[in-house]
XYZ file of C-alpha atoms in Angstrom:
564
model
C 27.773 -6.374 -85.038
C 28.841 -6.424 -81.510
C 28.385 -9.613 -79.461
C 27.640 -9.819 -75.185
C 27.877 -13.318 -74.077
C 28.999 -14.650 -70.935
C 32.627 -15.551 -70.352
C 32.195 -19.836 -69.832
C 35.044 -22.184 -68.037
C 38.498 -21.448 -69.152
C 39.025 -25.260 -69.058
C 37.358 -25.403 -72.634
C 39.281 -26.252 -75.181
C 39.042 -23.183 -77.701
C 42.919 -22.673 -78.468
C 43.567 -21.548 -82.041
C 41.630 -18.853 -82.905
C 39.559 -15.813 -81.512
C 36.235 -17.073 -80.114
C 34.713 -13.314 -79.906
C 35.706 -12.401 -83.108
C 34.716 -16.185 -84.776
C 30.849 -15.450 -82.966
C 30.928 -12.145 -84.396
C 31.842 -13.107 -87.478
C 28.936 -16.496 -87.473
C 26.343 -13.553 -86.434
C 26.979 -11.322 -89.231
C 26.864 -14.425 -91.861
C 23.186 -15.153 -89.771
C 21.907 -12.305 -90.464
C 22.851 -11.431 -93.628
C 20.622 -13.717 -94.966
C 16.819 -13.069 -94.724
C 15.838 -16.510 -92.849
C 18.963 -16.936 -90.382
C 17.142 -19.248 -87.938
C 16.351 -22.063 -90.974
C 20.335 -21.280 -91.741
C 21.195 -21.755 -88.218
C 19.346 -25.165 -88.591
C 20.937 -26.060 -91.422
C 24.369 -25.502 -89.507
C 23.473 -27.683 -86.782
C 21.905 -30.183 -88.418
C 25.016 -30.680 -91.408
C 27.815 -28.752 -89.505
C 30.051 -25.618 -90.158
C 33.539 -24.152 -89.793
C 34.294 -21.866 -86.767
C 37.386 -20.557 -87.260
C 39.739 -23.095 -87.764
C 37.735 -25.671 -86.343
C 35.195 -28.091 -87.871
C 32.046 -28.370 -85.927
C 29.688 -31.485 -86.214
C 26.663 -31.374 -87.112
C 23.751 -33.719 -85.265
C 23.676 -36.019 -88.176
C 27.453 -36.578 -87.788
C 26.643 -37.307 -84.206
C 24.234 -39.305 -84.787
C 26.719 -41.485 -87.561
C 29.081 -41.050 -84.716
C 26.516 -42.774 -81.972
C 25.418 -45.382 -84.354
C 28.912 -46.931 -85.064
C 29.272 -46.741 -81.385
C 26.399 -48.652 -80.879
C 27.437 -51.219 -83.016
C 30.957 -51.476 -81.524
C 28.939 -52.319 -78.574
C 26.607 -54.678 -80.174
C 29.676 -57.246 -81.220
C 29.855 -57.975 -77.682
C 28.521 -60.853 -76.187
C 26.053 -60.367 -73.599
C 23.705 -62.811 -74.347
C 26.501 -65.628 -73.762
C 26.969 -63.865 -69.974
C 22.880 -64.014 -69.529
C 23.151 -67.692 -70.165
C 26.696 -68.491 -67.875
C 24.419 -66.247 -64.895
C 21.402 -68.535 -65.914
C 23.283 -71.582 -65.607
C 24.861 -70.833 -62.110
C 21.273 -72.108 -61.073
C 21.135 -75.308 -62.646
C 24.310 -75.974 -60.929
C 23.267 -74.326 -57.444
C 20.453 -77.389 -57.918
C 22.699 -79.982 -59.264
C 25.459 -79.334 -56.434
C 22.570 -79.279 -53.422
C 20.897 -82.238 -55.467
C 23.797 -84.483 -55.438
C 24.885 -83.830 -51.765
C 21.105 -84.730 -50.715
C 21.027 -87.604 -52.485
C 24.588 -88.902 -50.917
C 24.247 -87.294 -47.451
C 20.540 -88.143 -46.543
C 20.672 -92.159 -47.735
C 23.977 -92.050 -45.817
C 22.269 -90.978 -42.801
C 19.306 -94.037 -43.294
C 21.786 -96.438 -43.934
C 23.919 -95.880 -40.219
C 20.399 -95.982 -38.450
C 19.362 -99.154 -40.334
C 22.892 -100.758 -38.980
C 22.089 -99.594 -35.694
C 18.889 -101.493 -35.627
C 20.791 -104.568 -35.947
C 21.226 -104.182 -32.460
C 20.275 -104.795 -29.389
C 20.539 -102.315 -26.821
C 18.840 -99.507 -29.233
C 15.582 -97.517 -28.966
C 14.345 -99.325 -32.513
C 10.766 -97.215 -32.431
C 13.122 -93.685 -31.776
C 15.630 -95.085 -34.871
C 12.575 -95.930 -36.832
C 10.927 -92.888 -36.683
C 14.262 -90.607 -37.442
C 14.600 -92.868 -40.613
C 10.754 -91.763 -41.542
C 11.767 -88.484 -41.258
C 14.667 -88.522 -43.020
C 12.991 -90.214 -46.103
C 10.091 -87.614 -45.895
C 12.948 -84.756 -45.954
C 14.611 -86.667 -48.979
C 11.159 -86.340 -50.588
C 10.698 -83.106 -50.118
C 14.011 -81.600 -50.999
C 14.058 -83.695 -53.898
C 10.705 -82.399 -54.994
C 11.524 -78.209 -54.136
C 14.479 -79.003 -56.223
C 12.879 -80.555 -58.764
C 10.852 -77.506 -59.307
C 13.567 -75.194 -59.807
C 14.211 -74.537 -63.559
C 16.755 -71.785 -64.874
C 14.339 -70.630 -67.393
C 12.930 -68.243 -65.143
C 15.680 -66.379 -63.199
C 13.278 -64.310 -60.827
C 11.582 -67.501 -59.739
C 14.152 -69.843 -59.314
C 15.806 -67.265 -56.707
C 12.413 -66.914 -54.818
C 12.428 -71.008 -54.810
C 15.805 -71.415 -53.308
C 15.116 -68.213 -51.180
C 12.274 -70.287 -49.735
C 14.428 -73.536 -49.811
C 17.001 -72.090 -47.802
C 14.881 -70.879 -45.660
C 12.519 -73.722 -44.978
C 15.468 -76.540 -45.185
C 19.016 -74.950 -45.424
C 21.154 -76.280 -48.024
C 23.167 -79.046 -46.881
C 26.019 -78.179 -49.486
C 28.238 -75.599 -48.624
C 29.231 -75.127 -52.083
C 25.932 -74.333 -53.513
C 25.239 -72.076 -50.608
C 28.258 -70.028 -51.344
C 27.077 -69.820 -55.182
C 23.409 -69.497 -54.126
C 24.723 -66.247 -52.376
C 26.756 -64.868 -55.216
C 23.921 -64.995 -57.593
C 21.279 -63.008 -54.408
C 24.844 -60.424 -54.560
C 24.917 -60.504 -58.077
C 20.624 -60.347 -58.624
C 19.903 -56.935 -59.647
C 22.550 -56.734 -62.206
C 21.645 -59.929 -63.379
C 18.195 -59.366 -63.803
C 19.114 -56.173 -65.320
C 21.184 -57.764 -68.401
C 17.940 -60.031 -68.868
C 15.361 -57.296 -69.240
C 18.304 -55.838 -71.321
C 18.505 -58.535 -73.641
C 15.081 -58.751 -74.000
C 14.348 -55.049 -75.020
C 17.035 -55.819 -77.280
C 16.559 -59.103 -78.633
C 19.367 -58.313 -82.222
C 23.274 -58.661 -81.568
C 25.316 -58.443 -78.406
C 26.285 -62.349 -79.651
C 29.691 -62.531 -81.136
C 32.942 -63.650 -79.325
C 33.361 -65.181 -76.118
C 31.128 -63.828 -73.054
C 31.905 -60.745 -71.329
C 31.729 -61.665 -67.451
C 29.259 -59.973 -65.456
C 31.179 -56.448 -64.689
C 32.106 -56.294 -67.998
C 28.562 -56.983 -69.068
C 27.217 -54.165 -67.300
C 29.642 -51.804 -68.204
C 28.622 -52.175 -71.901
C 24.663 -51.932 -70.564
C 25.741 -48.720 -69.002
C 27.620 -47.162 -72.433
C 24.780 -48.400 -74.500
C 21.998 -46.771 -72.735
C 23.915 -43.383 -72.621
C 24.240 -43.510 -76.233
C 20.963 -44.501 -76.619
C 19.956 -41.474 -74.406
C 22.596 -39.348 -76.288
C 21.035 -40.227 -79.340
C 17.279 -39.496 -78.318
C 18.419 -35.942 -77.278
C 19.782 -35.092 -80.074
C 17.016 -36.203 -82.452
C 14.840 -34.347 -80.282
C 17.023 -30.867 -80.560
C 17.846 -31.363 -76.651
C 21.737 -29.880 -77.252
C 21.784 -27.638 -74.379
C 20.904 -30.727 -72.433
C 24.045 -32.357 -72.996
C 26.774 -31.972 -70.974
C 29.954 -31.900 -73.233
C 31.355 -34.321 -70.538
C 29.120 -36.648 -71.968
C 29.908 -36.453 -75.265
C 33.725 -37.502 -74.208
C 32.817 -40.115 -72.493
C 30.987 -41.736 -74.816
C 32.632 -40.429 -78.047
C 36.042 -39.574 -79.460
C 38.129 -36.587 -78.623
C 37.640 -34.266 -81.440
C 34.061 -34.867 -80.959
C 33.978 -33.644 -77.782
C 36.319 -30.452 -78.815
C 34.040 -29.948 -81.514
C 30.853 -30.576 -79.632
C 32.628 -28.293 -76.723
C 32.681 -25.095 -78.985
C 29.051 -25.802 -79.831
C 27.505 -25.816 -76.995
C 29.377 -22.491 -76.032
C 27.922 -21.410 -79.171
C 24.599 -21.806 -78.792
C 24.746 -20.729 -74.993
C 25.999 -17.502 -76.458
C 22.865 -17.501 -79.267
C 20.807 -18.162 -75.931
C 21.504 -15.606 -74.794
C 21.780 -12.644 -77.441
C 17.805 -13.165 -77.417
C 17.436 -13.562 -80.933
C 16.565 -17.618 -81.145
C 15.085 -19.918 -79.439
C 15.180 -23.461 -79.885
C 12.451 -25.938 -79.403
C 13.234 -29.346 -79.934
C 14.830 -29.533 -83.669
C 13.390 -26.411 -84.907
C 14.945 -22.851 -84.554
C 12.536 -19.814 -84.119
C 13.434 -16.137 -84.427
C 12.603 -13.936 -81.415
C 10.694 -10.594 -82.188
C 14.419 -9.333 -81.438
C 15.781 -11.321 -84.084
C 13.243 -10.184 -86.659
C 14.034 -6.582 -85.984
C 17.967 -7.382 -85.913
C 17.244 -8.822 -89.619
C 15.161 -5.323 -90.445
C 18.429 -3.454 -89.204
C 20.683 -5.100 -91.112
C 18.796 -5.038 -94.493
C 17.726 -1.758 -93.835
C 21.499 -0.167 -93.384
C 22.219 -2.658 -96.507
C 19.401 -0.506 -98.353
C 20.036 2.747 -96.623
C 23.633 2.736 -96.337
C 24.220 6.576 -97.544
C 21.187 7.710 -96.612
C 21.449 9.116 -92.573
C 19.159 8.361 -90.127
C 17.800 11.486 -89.361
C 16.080 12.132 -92.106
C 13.673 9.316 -91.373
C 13.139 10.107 -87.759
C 9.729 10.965 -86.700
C 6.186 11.052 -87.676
C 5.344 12.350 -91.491
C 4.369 16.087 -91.720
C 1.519 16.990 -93.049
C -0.541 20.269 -94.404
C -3.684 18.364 -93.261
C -4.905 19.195 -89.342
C -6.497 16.708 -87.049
C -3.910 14.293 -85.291
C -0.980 16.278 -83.587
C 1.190 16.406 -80.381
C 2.659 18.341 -78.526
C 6.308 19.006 -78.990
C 8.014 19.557 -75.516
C 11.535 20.923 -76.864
C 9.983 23.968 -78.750
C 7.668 27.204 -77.633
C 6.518 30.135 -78.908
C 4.524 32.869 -77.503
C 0.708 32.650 -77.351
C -1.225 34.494 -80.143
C -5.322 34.958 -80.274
C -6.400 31.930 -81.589
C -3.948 29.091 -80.409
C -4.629 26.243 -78.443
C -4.029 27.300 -74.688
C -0.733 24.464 -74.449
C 0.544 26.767 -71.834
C 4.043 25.743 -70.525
C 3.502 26.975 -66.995
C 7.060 27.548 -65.776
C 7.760 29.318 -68.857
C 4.645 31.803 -68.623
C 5.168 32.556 -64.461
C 9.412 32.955 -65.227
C 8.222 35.783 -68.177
C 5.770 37.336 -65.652
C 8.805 37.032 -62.426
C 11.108 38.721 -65.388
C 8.429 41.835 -66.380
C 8.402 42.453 -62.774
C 4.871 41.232 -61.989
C 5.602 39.443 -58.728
C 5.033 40.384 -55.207
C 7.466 40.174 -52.518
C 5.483 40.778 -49.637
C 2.523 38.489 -50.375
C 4.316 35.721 -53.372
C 1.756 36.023 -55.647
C 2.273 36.696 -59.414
C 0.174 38.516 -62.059
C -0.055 36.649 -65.130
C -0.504 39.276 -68.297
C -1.548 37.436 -71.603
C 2.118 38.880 -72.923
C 3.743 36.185 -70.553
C 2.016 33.338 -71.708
C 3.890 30.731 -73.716
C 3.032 27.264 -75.265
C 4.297 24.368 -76.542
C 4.331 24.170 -80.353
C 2.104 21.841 -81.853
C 3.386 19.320 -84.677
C 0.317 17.732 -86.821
C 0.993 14.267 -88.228
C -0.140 12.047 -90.885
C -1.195 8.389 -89.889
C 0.173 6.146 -92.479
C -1.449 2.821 -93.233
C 0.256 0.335 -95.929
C -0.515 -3.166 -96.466
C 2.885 -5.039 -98.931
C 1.139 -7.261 -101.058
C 4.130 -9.919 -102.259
C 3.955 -12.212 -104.972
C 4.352 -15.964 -103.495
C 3.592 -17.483 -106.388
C 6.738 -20.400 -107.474
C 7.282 -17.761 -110.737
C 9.234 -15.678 -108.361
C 11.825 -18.351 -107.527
C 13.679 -17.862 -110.807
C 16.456 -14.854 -110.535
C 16.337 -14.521 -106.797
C 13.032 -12.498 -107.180
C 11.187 -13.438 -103.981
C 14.529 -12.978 -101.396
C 14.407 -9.593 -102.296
C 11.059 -8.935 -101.653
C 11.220 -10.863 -98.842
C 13.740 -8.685 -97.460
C 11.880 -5.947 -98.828
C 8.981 -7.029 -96.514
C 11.472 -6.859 -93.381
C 13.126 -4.130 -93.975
C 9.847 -1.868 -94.868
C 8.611 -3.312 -91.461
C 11.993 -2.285 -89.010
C 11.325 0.835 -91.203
C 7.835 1.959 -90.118
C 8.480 0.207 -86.789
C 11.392 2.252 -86.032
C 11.509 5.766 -87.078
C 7.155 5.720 -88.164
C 5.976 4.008 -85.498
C 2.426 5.591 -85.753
C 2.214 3.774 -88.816
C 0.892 0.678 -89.711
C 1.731 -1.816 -92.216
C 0.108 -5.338 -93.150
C 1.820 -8.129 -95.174
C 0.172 -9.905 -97.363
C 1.290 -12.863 -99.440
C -0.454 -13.850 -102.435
C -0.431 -16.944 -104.703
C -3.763 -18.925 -105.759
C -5.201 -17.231 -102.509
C -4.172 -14.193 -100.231
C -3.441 -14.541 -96.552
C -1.783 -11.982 -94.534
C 1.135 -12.683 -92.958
C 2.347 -11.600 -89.277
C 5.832 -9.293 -89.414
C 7.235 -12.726 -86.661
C 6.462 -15.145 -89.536
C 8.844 -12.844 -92.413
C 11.302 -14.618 -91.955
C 10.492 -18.041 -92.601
C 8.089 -17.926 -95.063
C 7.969 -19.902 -98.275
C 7.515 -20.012 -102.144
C 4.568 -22.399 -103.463
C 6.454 -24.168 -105.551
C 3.396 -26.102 -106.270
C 0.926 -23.450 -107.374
C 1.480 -21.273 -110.349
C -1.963 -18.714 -109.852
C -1.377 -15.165 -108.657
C -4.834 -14.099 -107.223
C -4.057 -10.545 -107.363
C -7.979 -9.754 -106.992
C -8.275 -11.466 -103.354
C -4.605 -9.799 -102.414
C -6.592 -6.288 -102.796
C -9.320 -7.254 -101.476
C -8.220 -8.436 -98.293
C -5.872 -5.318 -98.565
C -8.598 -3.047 -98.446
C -10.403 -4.900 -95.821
C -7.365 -4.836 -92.989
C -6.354 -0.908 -94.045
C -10.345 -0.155 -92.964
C -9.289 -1.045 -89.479
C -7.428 2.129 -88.939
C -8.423 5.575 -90.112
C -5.611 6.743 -91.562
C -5.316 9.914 -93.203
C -2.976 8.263 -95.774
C -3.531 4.731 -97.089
C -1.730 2.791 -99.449
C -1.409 -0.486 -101.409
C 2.541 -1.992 -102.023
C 2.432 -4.701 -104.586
C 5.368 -6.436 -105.290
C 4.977 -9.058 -107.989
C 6.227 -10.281 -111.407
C 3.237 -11.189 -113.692
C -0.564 -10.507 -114.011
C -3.552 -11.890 -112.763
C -4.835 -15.524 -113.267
C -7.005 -16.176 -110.353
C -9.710 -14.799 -109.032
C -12.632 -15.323 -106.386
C -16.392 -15.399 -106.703
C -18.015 -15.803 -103.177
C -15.553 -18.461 -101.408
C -14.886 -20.069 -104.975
C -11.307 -19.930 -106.130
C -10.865 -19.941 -109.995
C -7.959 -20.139 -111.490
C -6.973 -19.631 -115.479
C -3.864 -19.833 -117.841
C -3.257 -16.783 -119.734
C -5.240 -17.229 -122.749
C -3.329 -14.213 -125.838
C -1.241 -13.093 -123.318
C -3.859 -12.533 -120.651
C -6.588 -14.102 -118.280
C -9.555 -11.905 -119.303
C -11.359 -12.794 -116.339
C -9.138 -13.041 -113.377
C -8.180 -9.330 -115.038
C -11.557 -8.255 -115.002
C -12.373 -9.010 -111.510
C -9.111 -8.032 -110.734
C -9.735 -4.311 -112.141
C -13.305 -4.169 -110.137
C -11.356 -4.098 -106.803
C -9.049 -1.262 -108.231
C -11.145 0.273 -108.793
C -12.904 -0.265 -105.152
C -9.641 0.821 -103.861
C -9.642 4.076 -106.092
C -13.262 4.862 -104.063
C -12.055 4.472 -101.070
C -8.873 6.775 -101.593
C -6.301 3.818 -101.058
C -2.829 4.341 -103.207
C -1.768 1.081 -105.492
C 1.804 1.457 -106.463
C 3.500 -1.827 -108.408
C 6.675 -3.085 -108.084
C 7.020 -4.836 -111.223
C 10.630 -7.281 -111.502
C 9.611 -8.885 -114.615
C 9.160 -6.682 -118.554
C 6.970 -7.812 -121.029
C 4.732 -5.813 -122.614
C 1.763 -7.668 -121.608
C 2.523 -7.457 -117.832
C 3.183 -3.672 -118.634
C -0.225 -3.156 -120.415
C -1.948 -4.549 -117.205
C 0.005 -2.271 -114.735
C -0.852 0.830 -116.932
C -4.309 -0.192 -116.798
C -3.962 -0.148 -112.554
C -2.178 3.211 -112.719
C -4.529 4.574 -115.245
C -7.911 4.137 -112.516
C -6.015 4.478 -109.531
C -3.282 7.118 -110.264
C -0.681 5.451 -108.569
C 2.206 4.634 -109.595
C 4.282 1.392 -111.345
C 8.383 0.888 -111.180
C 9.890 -1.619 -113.715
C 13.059 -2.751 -111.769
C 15.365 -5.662 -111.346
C 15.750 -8.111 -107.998
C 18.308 -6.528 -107.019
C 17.151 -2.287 -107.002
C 13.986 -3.835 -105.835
C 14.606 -2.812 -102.044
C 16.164 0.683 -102.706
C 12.913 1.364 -104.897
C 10.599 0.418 -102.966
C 11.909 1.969 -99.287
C 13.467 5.463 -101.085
C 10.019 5.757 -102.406
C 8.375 5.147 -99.437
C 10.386 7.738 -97.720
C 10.298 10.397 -100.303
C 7.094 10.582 -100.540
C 6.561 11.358 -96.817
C 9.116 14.206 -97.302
C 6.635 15.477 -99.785
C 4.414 16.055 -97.030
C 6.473 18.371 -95.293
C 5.339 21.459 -94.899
């Protein structure tokens, strides 16, 4: 398989092996299994080797980030948050004490100047009122400054400041390193409080230091929600060594110029956690099993419509003529019929016109087709989990599809998947469908039956019915009322019975029931008798493994049958 990708910065560290023939080789192993974008899943979620490098999964990551975290944690932050805190108390205790020495200082000098006698008393009397009344109130706006509540305290000695001044210089200089310091303190506090566990051991970090650790812990934190989101390509590898250790970073390096190379090959894309296969993907995985299946059988055989001896749908082929004969439709290739009448010398010089003779006519062939329709019934059933049954006929299912699709394409083919009920199931959601591990019943009769009701859509010359299963009937449905019942002798009488009525529907309507049968035992193999007996179909016993080379060889050989 041949891989385009853009060439990404040579400053990657990729040394050691090939990385185009590594991606080549992690494409092939994709899609050599039947559901590569739950595999590719799987590989990001729990990791893989790439060459000779070991790349980490998101749950190694994630292990990764979490012991990070904690590393972080066994700081102590909350011991800075309460040295920042305290810087207030002792903003109010410094400007507290040098009020309480500086203004009585101030009362006492007046009150010895009053002693004498050449002194305005009233002017000294009045200053000494005021300076009580300022005592009071500084005492009072300091009183009401607590260090319990950071924001406030700040907006009281903002207004202190601003109203009165502070009359130490010392608690004005610390007043101003906490305003400088305001946003990052107020910052570790909403901090702490988001996060009221750890970030308590040792001595305190000071502030930088502090915010440093904020900074780390919310990347990680943001690292961490990106990744259990499935938000990979939104992480710069940068990040990742930043935060994490070197060989994470070469590790996560190589990923992401993985995945930017699965970008864009167009065959996944991711959304969020989960991994979903492009239309292109599904028809790489119908390639691949298909050449598995096919691969000495050439691909020209298969090319084309089918042939058919019955008339009605046709087309014109471009690439081949013949002459016209009474009778044929007039598909006159014009340049063709006026060169043959310019060649029997039926042209005129002088006035350019031509004479057309019915001997110069020619047309384009006609090639008459037969419109195919198919529906697959598979078996979904949890029986078909033991031996590998339902891969292979899931792969079946995909490769019959890029079949048709490809080299039939006015064919159509419905999927069907049938366990206690039958649903049908689009050729995008092959690839990730599922057992029912849970439910036993195989409603064969309600498989049919909606069978019959999609292949009326189209009106097909040739219909058919592809069951792929590996037991017998034991549901049924009456109305909209499942029933369901365990094989009573070897059979369920009645979820056979109604199972045969729609058979036999089928039969009236012309529709072909062939069986794929990957289980023997001769009661399953008196029921499919039974089916081949009214419909005239036909039933293959086979193993898991033949399964697809049955089923697609048949499909194609009995085109060529048509061939005229």
């Amino acid at each position: 398989m041949k891989v385009i990708y853009k060439k990404q910065l040579e400053d990657q560290d990729l040394e050691g092996f090939d990385f185009d023939k590594e991606m080549s080789n992690l494409m092939n192993k994709l899609f050599s299994n039947s559901n590569p974008a739950s595999q590719l899943e799987n590989m990001l979620k729990y990791g893989f080797n790439f060459g000779n490098q070991s790349i980490s999964g998101i749950n190694d990551l994630l292990k990764q980030i979490r012991k990070k975290k904690l590393e972080e944690m066994r700081k102590n932050l909350s011991g800075t948050y309460e040295e920042e805190r305290n810087k207030i108390d002792k903003v109010k205790d410094t400007e507290m004490s040098d009020v309480m020495t500086k203004i009585p200082q101030q009362v006492s000098e007046l009150e010895e100047k009053l002693s004498s006698s050449d002194v305005d008393k009233q002017g000294i009397e009045e200053r000494i009122d005021e300076l009580l009344k300022e005592l009071s109130e500084r005492k009072e706006m300091l009183s009401d400054v607590s260090s319990k509540n950071f924001n406030q305290a700040i907006q009281q000695f903002k207004e202190y400041d601003s109203s009165k001044g502070f009359m130490s210089e010392e608690a004005k200089q610390l007043f101003e390193e906490l305003l400088k310091n305001f946003q990052d303190i107020n910052r570790l506090g909403e901090f702490l409080r988001k996060h009221p566990y750890g970030f308590k051991e040792g001595e305190p970090l000071n502030l930088q230091e502090a915010i440093d650790t904020i900074d780390r812990f919310e990347k990680l934190e943001e690292l961490e929600e990106k990744l259990k989101k499935g938000e990979i390509y939104d992480i710069p590898p940068e990040l990742i060594k930043e935060l994490l250790d070197n060989e994470e970073y070469k590790s996560f390096s190589t990923l992401h110029k993985i995945l930017e190379v699965l970008k864009n090959s167009g065959f996944f894309v991711m959304r969020g956690n989960s991994v979903i296969l492009t239309p292109r993907g599904v028809r790489k995985i119908g390639e691949k099993v298909l050449k598995d299946i096919f691969v000495s059988v050439r691909k020209e055989r298969f090319i084309g419509s089918h042939s058919s001896k019955k008339k009605g749908n046709y087309e014109l082929d471009y690439e081949d003529r013949k002459k016209w004969e009474f009778g044929d439709n007039i598909n006159i290739d014009i340049f063709s019929s006026l060169k043959n009448a310019i060649m029997n010398k039926r042209f005129d010089m002088e006035t350019g016109k031509i004479e057309l003779s019915p001997d110069d006519f020619e047309i384009f062939k006609m090639k008459h087709f037969s419109r195919v329709s198919s529906a697959l019934l598979i078996d979904t059933s949890w029986s078909m989990s033991w031996g590998g049954k339902f891969e292979c006929a899931k792969k079946v299912a995909i490769a019959l599809h890029s079949l048709i699709s490809s080299f039939f394409p006015k064919d159509t083919l419905y999927i069907i998947g049938f366990f206690t009920v039958a649903m049908e199931i689009k050729p995008s959601e092959l690839p990730s469908i599922e057992l029912n591990m849970n439910d036993p019943f195989t409603n064969m009769q309600d498989a049919l039956r909606l069978a019959r009701k999609l292949l009326k859509r189209h009106p097909a010359e040739e219909k058919e019915i592809i069951m792929i299963t590996d037991g017998q009937p034991t549901a049924y449905c009456v109305g909209s009322r499942v029933f369901v019942e365990w094989p009573i002798m070897g059979c369920s009488p009645n979820a056979m019975r109604e199972t045969m009525k729609e058979v036999e529907e089928a039969t009236k309507e012309n529709i072909t029931i062939n069986i794929f049968m990957v289980e023997d035992n001769p009661q399953v193999q008196k029921f499919v008798e039974e089916v081949v007996r009214i419909n005239k179909g036909r039933a293959f016993f086979t193993t898991p493994e033949n399964l697809g080379k049955y089923v697609l060889l048949d499909f194609v050989q009995r085109r060529k049958k048509l061939i005229r």
